[in-house]
Coordinates of C-alpha atoms in Angstrom, one line a residue:
M183 CA 84.0 114.2 113.1
A184 CA 83.3 114.5 109.4
L185 CA 82.4 112.4 106.4
A186 CA 85.2 110.7 104.6
I187 CA 83.9 109.7 101.2
F188 CA 85.8 107.4 98.9
D189 CA 85.2 106.5 95.3
L190 CA 85.9 102.8 94.7
D191 CA 87.3 102.0 91.2
E192 CA 90.8 103.2 90.6
T193 CA 90.7 104.9 94.0
L194 CA 90.4 102.2 96.7
I195 CA 91.4 99.5 94.2
D196 CA 93.8 99.3 91.3
G197 CA 91.2 98.5 88.7
D198 CA 87.5 98.9 87.8
C199 CA 85.3 96.3 89.5
A200 CA 82.6 96.5 86.7
S201 CA 85.1 95.7 84.0
L202 CA 86.7 93.0 86.1
W203 CA 83.3 91.6 86.7
A204 CA 82.7 91.6 82.9
H205 CA 85.8 89.4 82.5
E206 CA 84.5 87.1 85.3
M207 CA 81.2 86.7 83.6
A208 CA 83.0 85.8 80.4
K209 CA 85.2 83.3 82.4
I210 CA 82.2 81.5 83.9
G211 CA 80.2 81.5 80.6
W212 CA 77.5 84.0 81.5
V213 CA 78.4 86.1 78.4
D214 CA 80.0 85.6 75.0
G215 CA 83.5 86.7 76.0
E216 CA 84.8 88.3 72.8
S217 CA 81.8 90.4 71.9
F218 CA 80.8 91.3 75.4
L219 CA 84.3 92.4 76.5
R220 CA 84.8 94.4 73.3
K221 CA 81.6 96.4 74.0
D222 CA 82.6 96.8 77.6
A223 CA 86.0 98.3 76.5
E224 CA 84.3 100.7 74.1
L225 CA 81.9 102.0 76.8
M226 CA 84.7 102.3 79.4
A227 CA 86.7 104.3 76.9
E228 CA 83.8 106.8 76.9
Y229 CA 83.8 106.7 80.7
A230 CA 87.5 107.7 80.7
L231 CA 86.6 110.7 78.5
G232 CA 83.7 111.8 80.7
T233 CA 81.2 111.2 77.8
L234 CA 79.6 107.9 78.9
A235 CA 75.8 107.8 79.3
M236 CA 75.7 105.6 82.4
E237 CA 72.2 104.4 81.4
D238 CA 73.7 102.8 78.3
Y239 CA 76.4 101.1 80.3
M240 CA 74.0 99.7 82.9
A241 CA 71.6 98.5 80.2
F242 CA 74.4 96.6 78.6
S243 CA 76.2 95.3 81.7
L244 CA 73.1 94.1 83.5
T245 CA 71.7 92.0 80.6
P246 CA 73.5 88.8 81.8
L247 CA 71.8 89.1 85.2
V248 CA 68.3 89.1 83.9
G249 CA 66.3 86.2 85.4
R250 CA 69.0 85.5 88.0
T251 CA 68.4 85.9 91.7
A252 CA 70.5 88.0 94.0
D253 CA 71.6 84.9 95.9
E254 CA 72.7 83.3 92.6
V255 CA 74.8 86.3 91.7
D256 CA 76.2 86.8 95.2
H257 CA 77.3 83.1 95.2
V258 CA 79.6 84.0 92.3
V259 CA 80.6 87.4 93.5
A260 CA 82.0 86.3 96.8
P261 CA 84.9 84.2 95.4
F262 CA 85.4 86.9 92.7
I263 CA 85.9 89.5 95.4
E264 CA 88.3 87.3 97.3
D265 CA 90.4 86.1 94.3
V266 CA 90.3 89.1 92.0
I267 CA 89.5 92.3 93.9
E268 CA 91.3 91.8 97.3
P269 CA 94.8 91.7 95.7
L270 CA 94.0 95.0 94.0
I271 CA 93.2 97.0 97.2
Y272 CA 95.7 99.9 97.6
S273 CA 97.6 99.7 100.9
D274 CA 97.8 103.5 101.0
A275 CA 94.0 103.6 100.7
M276 CA 93.6 101.4 103.7
R277 CA 95.9 103.5 105.7
Q278 CA 93.9 106.6 104.7
V279 CA 90.7 104.9 105.8
A280 CA 92.3 103.9 109.1
Q281 CA 93.4 107.5 109.7
H282 CA 89.8 108.7 109.2
R283 CA 88.5 106.0 111.5
K284 CA 91.0 107.0 114.2
A285 CA 89.8 110.6 113.8
G286 CA 86.2 109.4 114.4
D287 CA 85.1 110.2 110.9
R288 CA 82.2 108.3 109.2
I289 CA 83.4 106.4 106.2
L290 CA 81.3 106.2 103.0
V291 CA 82.0 104.5 99.7
I292 CA 80.2 106.1 96.7
S293 CA 80.5 104.4 93.3
A294 CA 79.0 104.4 89.9
S295 CA 79.2 100.6 89.9
A296 CA 76.4 98.2 90.7
G297 CA 75.4 97.9 94.3
F298 CA 76.0 94.1 94.6
L299 CA 79.7 94.7 93.6
V300 CA 80.3 97.8 95.6
E301 CA 78.7 96.5 98.8
A302 CA 80.7 93.3 98.6
V303 CA 84.0 95.1 98.2
A304 CA 83.1 97.6 100.9
S305 CA 82.3 94.8 103.3
R306 CA 85.7 93.3 102.7
L307 CA 87.2 96.7 103.6
G308 CA 85.1 96.9 106.8
I309 CA 83.0 99.8 105.4
G310 CA 79.2 99.6 106.0
D311 CA 78.0 102.8 104.4
V312 CA 77.7 102.5 100.6
L313 CA 76.0 104.4 97.9
A314 CA 76.0 102.7 94.5
I315 CA 73.7 102.0 91.5
Q316 CA 70.7 100.1 92.7
L317 CA 69.2 97.2 90.7
E318 CA 65.6 96.4 90.3
E319 CA 64.2 93.0 91.2
Q320 CA 60.9 91.7 90.0
H321 CA 59.4 88.6 91.6
G322 CA 62.7 87.8 93.2
F323 CA 64.8 88.1 90.0
Y324 CA 67.0 90.8 88.6
S325 CA 65.1 92.6 85.8
G326 CA 68.1 94.2 84.1
N327 CA 66.8 97.7 85.1
T328 CA 68.1 100.1 87.7
R329 CA 66.1 101.9 90.3
G330 CA 66.5 105.3 91.8
G331 CA 69.1 107.9 90.8
L332 CA 72.3 106.7 89.4
T333 CA 75.4 107.5 91.5
Y334 CA 77.3 109.0 88.5
R335 CA 78.5 112.5 87.9
E336 CA 75.9 114.9 89.3
G337 CA 73.9 111.9 90.4
K338 CA 76.5 111.3 93.1
V339 CA 75.9 114.7 94.5
S340 CA 72.1 114.3 94.7
R341 CA 72.3 110.8 96.1
L342 CA 74.8 111.9 98.7
R343 CA 72.7 114.8 99.8
E344 CA 69.6 112.6 100.1
W345 CA 71.6 110.1 102.1
A346 CA 73.0 112.8 104.4
E347 CA 69.6 114.2 105.1
A348 CA 68.2 110.8 105.8
E349 CA 71.1 109.9 108.1
G350 CA 71.2 113.3 109.9
E351 CA 74.7 113.9 108.5
S352 CA 76.3 117.1 107.3
L353 CA 78.6 117.6 104.4
E354 CA 80.4 120.4 106.3
G355 CA 84.1 119.5 106.5
A356 CA 83.6 116.5 104.3
Y357 CA 86.5 114.8 102.5
F358 CA 86.3 113.1 99.1
Y359 CA 88.9 111.0 97.3
S360 CA 88.6 110.1 93.6
D361 CA 90.6 109.4 90.5
S362 CA 88.0 110.3 87.9
I363 CA 87.0 113.4 85.9
N364 CA 83.4 112.1 86.3
D365 CA 83.6 112.9 90.0
L366 CA 84.4 116.6 89.4
P367 CA 80.8 117.6 90.4
L368 CA 81.2 116.0 93.9
L369 CA 84.8 117.1 94.3
E370 CA 83.7 120.7 93.9
Q371 CA 81.1 120.2 96.6
V372 CA 83.3 119.1 99.5
A373 CA 85.6 121.1 101.8
H374 CA 88.5 118.7 101.3
P375 CA 88.8 117.3 97.8
H376 CA 91.6 115.0 97.1
V377 CA 92.5 113.4 93.7
V378 CA 94.1 110.0 93.8
N379 CA 96.1 108.7 90.9
P380 CA 94.0 111.0 88.8
D381 CA 93.2 110.5 85.1
P382 CA 94.7 113.2 82.8
L383 CA 91.5 115.3 82.7
L384 CA 91.1 115.3 86.4
R385 CA 94.8 116.0 86.9
K386 CA 94.4 119.2 84.9
Q387 CA 91.5 120.3 87.0
A388 CA 93.4 119.5 90.2
E389 CA 96.4 121.5 89.1
A390 CA 94.2 124.5 88.2
K391 CA 92.3 124.4 91.5
G392 CA 95.3 123.6 93.7
W393 CA 93.8 120.4 95.0
P394 CA 96.0 117.8 96.8
Q395 CA 97.1 115.0 94.5
L396 CA 97.9 111.6 96.0
S397 CA 99.7 108.7 94.6
W398 CA 98.4 105.5 96.1
S399 CA 99.8 102.0 95.7

């Protein structure tokens, strides 16, 4: 038995749930669509280059949630996951998850997206263990701030190690699947790194290191 760790966006699903959620917020009138989506695209371009400061993205993307309760947000997220995200789930990803389950491995999703999104998607996939960016609540309402370490770049490594220690798990023999150059720090820490539909920067790293490259659809 080992840990089988999966990135979420562009790895388990054919898209980025944070950007798709930005479009959903524009659709339901929580944000000014034109300006908000333009800024989202600018920041996601930085993400693709591996230059994004995640603190900047979270400060921007959480602004529409300030003063809203978790229940209010979850009420909107549930149909969003069903209507928008479910059709984007890679069949090959589900087969890989099933193989690890059959082998008795523990499945973990680790993502740099907000916890309320990642947990909802993982639940649809039947995965209970999730590490994602945690949101602060004050007096029962989202404050627009995050709490704890951000599961982004090196932060994924530190949060994973903290989780493993708390859960009595070992990273020995662990698998990790990701598409993004931002996950290079964690890919370098596991025994079995796999790149999935990799971005150009990660593809170069995978070729140089001889890592398996998977094409999922």
